[in-house]
GROMACS .gro file of C-alpha atoms in nm:
model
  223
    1UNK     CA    1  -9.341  11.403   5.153
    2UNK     CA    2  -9.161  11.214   5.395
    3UNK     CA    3  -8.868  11.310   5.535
    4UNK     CA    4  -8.504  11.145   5.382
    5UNK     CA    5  -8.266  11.029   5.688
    6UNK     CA    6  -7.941  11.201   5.539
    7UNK     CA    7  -7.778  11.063   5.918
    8UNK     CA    8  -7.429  10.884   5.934
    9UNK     CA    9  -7.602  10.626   6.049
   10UNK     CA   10  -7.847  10.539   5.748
   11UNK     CA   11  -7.776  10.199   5.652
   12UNK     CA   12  -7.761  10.307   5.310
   13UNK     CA   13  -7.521  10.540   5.117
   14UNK     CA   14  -7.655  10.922   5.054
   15UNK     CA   15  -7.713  10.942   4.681
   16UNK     CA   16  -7.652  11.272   4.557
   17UNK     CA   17  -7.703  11.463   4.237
   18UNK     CA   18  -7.529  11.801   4.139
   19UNK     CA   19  -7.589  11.985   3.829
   20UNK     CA   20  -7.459  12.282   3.669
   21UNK     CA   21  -7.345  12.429   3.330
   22UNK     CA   22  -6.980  12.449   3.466
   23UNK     CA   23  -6.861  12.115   3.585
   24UNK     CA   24  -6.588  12.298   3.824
   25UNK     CA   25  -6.896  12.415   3.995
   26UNK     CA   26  -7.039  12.113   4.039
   27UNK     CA   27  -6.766  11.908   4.151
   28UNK     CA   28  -6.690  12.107   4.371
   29UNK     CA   29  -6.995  12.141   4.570
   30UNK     CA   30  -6.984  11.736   4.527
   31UNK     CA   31  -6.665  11.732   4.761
   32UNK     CA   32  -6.828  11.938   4.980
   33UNK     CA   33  -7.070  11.707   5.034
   34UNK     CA   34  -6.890  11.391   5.060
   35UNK     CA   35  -6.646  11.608   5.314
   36UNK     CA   36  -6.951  11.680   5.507
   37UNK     CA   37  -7.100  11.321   5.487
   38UNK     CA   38  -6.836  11.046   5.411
   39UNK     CA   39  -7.008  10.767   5.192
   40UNK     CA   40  -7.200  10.994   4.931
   41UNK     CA   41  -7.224  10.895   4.651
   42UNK     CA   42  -7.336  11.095   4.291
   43UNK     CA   43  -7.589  10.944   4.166
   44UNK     CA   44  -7.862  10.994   3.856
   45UNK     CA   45  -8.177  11.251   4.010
   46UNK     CA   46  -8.408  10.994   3.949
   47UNK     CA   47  -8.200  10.792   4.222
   48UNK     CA   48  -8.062  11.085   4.450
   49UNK     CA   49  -8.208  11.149   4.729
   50UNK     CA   50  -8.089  11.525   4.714
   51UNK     CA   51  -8.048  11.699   4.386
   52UNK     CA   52  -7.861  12.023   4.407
   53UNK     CA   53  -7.934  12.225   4.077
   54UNK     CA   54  -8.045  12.584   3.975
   55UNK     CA   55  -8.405  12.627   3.874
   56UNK     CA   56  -8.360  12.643   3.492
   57UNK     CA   57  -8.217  12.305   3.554
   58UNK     CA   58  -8.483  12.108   3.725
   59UNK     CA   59  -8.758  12.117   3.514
   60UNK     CA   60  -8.540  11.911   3.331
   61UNK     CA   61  -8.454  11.656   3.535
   62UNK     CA   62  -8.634  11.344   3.595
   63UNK     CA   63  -8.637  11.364   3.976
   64UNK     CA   64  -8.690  11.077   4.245
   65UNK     CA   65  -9.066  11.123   4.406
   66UNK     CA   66  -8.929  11.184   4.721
   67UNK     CA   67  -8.561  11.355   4.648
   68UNK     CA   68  -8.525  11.661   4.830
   69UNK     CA   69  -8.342  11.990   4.595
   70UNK     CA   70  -8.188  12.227   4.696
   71UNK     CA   71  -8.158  12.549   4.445
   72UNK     CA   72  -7.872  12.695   4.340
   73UNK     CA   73  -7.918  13.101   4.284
   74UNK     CA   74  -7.674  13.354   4.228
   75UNK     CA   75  -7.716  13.579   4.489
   76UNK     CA   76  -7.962  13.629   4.811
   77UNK     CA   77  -8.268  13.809   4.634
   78UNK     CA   78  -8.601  13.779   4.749
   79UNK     CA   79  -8.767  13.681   4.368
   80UNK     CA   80  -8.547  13.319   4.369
   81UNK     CA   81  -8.549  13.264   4.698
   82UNK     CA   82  -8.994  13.299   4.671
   83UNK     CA   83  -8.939  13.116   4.368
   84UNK     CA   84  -8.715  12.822   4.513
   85UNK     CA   85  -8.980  12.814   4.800
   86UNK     CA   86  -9.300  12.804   4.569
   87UNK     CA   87  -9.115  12.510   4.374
   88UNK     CA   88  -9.111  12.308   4.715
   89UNK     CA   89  -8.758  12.316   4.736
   90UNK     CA   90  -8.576  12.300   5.138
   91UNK     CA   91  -8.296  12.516   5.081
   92UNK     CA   92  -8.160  12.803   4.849
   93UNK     CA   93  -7.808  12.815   4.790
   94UNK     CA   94  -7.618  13.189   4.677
   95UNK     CA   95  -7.330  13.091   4.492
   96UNK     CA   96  -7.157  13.391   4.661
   97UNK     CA   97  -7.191  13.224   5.040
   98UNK     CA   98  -6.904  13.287   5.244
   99UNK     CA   99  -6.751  12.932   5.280
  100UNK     CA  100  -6.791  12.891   5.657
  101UNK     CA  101  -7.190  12.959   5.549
  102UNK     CA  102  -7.188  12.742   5.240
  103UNK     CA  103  -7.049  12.492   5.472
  104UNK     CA  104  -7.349  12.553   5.711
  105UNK     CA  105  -7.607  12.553   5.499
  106UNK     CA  106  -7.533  12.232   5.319
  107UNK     CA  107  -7.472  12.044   5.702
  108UNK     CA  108  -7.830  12.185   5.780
  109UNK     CA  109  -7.967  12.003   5.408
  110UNK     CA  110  -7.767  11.711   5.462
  111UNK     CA  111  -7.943  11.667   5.813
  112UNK     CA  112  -8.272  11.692   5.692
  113UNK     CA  113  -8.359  12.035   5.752
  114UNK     CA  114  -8.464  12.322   5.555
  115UNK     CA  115  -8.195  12.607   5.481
  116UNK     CA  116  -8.291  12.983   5.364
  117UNK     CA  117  -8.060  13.280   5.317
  118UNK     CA  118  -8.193  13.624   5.481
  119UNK     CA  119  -8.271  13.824   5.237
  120UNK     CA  120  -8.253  14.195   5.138
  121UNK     CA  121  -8.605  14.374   5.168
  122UNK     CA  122  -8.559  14.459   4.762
  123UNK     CA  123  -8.315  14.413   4.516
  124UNK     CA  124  -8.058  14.729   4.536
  125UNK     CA  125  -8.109  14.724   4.100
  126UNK     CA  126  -8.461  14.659   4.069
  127UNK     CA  127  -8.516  14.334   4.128
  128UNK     CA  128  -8.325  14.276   3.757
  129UNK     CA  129  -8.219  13.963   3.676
  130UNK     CA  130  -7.879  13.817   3.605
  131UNK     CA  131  -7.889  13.854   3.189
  132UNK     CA  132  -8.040  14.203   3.275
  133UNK     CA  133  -7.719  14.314   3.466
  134UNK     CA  134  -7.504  14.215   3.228
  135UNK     CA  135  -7.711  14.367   2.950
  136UNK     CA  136  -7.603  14.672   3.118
  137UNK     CA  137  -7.204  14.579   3.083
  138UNK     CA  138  -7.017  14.754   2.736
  139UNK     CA  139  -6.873  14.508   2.499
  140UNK     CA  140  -6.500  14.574   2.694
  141UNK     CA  141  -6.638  14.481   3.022
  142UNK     CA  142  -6.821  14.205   2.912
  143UNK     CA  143  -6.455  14.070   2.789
  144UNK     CA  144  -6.299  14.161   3.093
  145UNK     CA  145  -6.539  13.957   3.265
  146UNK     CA  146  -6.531  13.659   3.081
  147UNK     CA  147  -6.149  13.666   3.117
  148UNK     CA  148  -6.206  13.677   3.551
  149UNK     CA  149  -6.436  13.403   3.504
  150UNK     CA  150  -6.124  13.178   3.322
  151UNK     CA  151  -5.905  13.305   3.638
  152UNK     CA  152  -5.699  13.570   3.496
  153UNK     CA  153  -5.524  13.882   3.671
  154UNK     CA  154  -5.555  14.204   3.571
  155UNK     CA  155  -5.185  14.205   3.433
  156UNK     CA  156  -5.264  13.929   3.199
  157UNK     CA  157  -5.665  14.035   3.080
  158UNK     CA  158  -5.442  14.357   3.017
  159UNK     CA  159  -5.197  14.196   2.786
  160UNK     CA  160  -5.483  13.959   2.660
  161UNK     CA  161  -5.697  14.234   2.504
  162UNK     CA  162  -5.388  14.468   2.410
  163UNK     CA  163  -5.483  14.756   2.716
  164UNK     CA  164  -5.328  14.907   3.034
  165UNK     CA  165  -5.393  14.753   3.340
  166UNK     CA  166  -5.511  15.053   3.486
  167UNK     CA  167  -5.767  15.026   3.210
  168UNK     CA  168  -5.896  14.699   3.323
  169UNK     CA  169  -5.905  14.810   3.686
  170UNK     CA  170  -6.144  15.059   3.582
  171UNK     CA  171  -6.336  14.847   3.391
  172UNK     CA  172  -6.348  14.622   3.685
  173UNK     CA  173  -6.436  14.899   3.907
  174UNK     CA  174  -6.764  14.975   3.653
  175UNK     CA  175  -6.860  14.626   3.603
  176UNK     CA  176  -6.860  14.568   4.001
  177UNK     CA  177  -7.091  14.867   4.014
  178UNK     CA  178  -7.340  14.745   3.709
  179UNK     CA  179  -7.406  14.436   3.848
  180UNK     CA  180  -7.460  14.596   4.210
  181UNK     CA  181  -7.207  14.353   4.403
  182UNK     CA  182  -6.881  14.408   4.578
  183UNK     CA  183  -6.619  14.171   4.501
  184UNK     CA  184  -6.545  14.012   4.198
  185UNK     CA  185  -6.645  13.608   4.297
  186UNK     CA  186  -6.989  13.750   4.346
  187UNK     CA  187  -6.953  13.911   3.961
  188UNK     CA  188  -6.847  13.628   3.862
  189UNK     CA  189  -7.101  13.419   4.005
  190UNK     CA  190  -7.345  13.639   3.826
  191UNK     CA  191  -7.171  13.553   3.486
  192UNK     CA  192  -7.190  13.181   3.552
  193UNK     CA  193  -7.585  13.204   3.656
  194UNK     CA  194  -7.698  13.414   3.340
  195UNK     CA  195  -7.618  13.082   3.145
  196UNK     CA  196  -7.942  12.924   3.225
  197UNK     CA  197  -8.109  13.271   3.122
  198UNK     CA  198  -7.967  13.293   2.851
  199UNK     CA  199  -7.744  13.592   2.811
  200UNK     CA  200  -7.491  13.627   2.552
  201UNK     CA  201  -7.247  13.371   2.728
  202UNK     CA  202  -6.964  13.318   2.534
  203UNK     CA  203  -7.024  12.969   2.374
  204UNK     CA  204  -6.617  12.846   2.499
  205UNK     CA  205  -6.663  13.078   2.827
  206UNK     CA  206  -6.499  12.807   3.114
  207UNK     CA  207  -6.518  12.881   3.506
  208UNK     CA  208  -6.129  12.956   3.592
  209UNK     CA  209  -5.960  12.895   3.918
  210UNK     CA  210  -6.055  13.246   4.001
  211UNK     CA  211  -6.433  13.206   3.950
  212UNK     CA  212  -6.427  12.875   4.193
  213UNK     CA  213  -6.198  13.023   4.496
  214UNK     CA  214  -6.551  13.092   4.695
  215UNK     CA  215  -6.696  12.718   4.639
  216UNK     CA  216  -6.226  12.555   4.608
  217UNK     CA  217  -6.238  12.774   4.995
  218UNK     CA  218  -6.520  12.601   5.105
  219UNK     CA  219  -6.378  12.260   4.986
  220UNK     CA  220  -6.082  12.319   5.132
  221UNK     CA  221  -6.233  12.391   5.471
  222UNK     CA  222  -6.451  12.124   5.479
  223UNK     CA  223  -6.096  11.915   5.475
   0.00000   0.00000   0.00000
């Protein structure tokens, strides 16, 4: 495959497709781009000469012979990152990336080079997938979650499903530590993956301001 010249100076406008199931997602990461490379355009994948997109997603797209993809995962695990590789992808993007990194990685793509995330030696839960974690979530904390993901405090999930707000504290606490991550942009970038795997996503479930402020950061940064 030869390599795309993603330069400033290439005569013609960088055509760019981004896809995922929440459009916030994807628009965002689309003024990232055009932040980082003035000019860019979106563009069908057939026509793009990068196509940003998680795996479950490519297969399905009709893809340009020589557009170069770069995979969208939800966090820096070995199994994707293999996987993103053995697909002939050049980069592997963790929806939980720091801004200044996101930022990074997506000036190394748009350059022409190759970007991988280090990753952890094994998987802290077993190497289990997205769906799997939130399997593991009760029916409470699975609602809790859904209401981060549409960008609401604890003070108004509280009044939203008729508890305390210590009570969803400690169901934030317990759903932090099921899905094995930290903060809660990095759960809810694991609720916004498990869509392509099919986990019982609520079918109205719609990525809030609060489940963007990693990626709206970045934007903003890139400014």
């Amino acid at each position: 495959m030869m390599p795309v010249d993603m330069s400033a100076n290439h005569r013609e406008p960088l055509r760019v497709a981004v896809h995922h199931a929440f459009p916030i997602v994807a628009e965002t990461l689309e003024a990232l781009v055009r932040a980082i490379q003035p000019g860019a355009i979106a563009s069908d994948p057939s026509k793009a000469a990068l196509v940003i997109a998680t795996l479950g997603e490519i297969d399905g797209l009709d893809l340009a012979p020589d557009a170069r993809v770069a995979v969208l995962i939800d966090h820096a695990d070995r199994r994707p990152v293999q996987e993103a590789r053995a697909r002939g992808a050049v980069a592997a993007l963790p929806l939980d990336l720091t801004a200044d990194h996101l930022r990074a990685a997506l000036d190394a793509v748009l350059a022409g080079r190759n970007w991988w995330p280090a990753v952890a030696a094994a998987d802290p839960e077993g190497t289990m997938s997205s769906s799997r974690r939130l399997d593991a979530l009760s029916g409470q904390q699975f609602k809790v979650l859904d209401l981060m993901s549409r960008g609401r405090l604890n003070k108004q999930i509280a009044y939203d499903l008729g508890i305390s707000e210590g009570t969803v504290k400690s169901h934030v606490s317990s759903i932090l530590r099921k899905l094995g991550v930290e903060r809660r942009t990095q759960a809810i970038a694991t609720f916004i993956t498990a869509q392509d795997g099919g986990t019982r996503m609520p079918p109205r479930a719609v990525l809030g301001t609060a489940g963007a402020a990693h990626l709206s950061r970045a934007t903003h940064a890139a400014r």
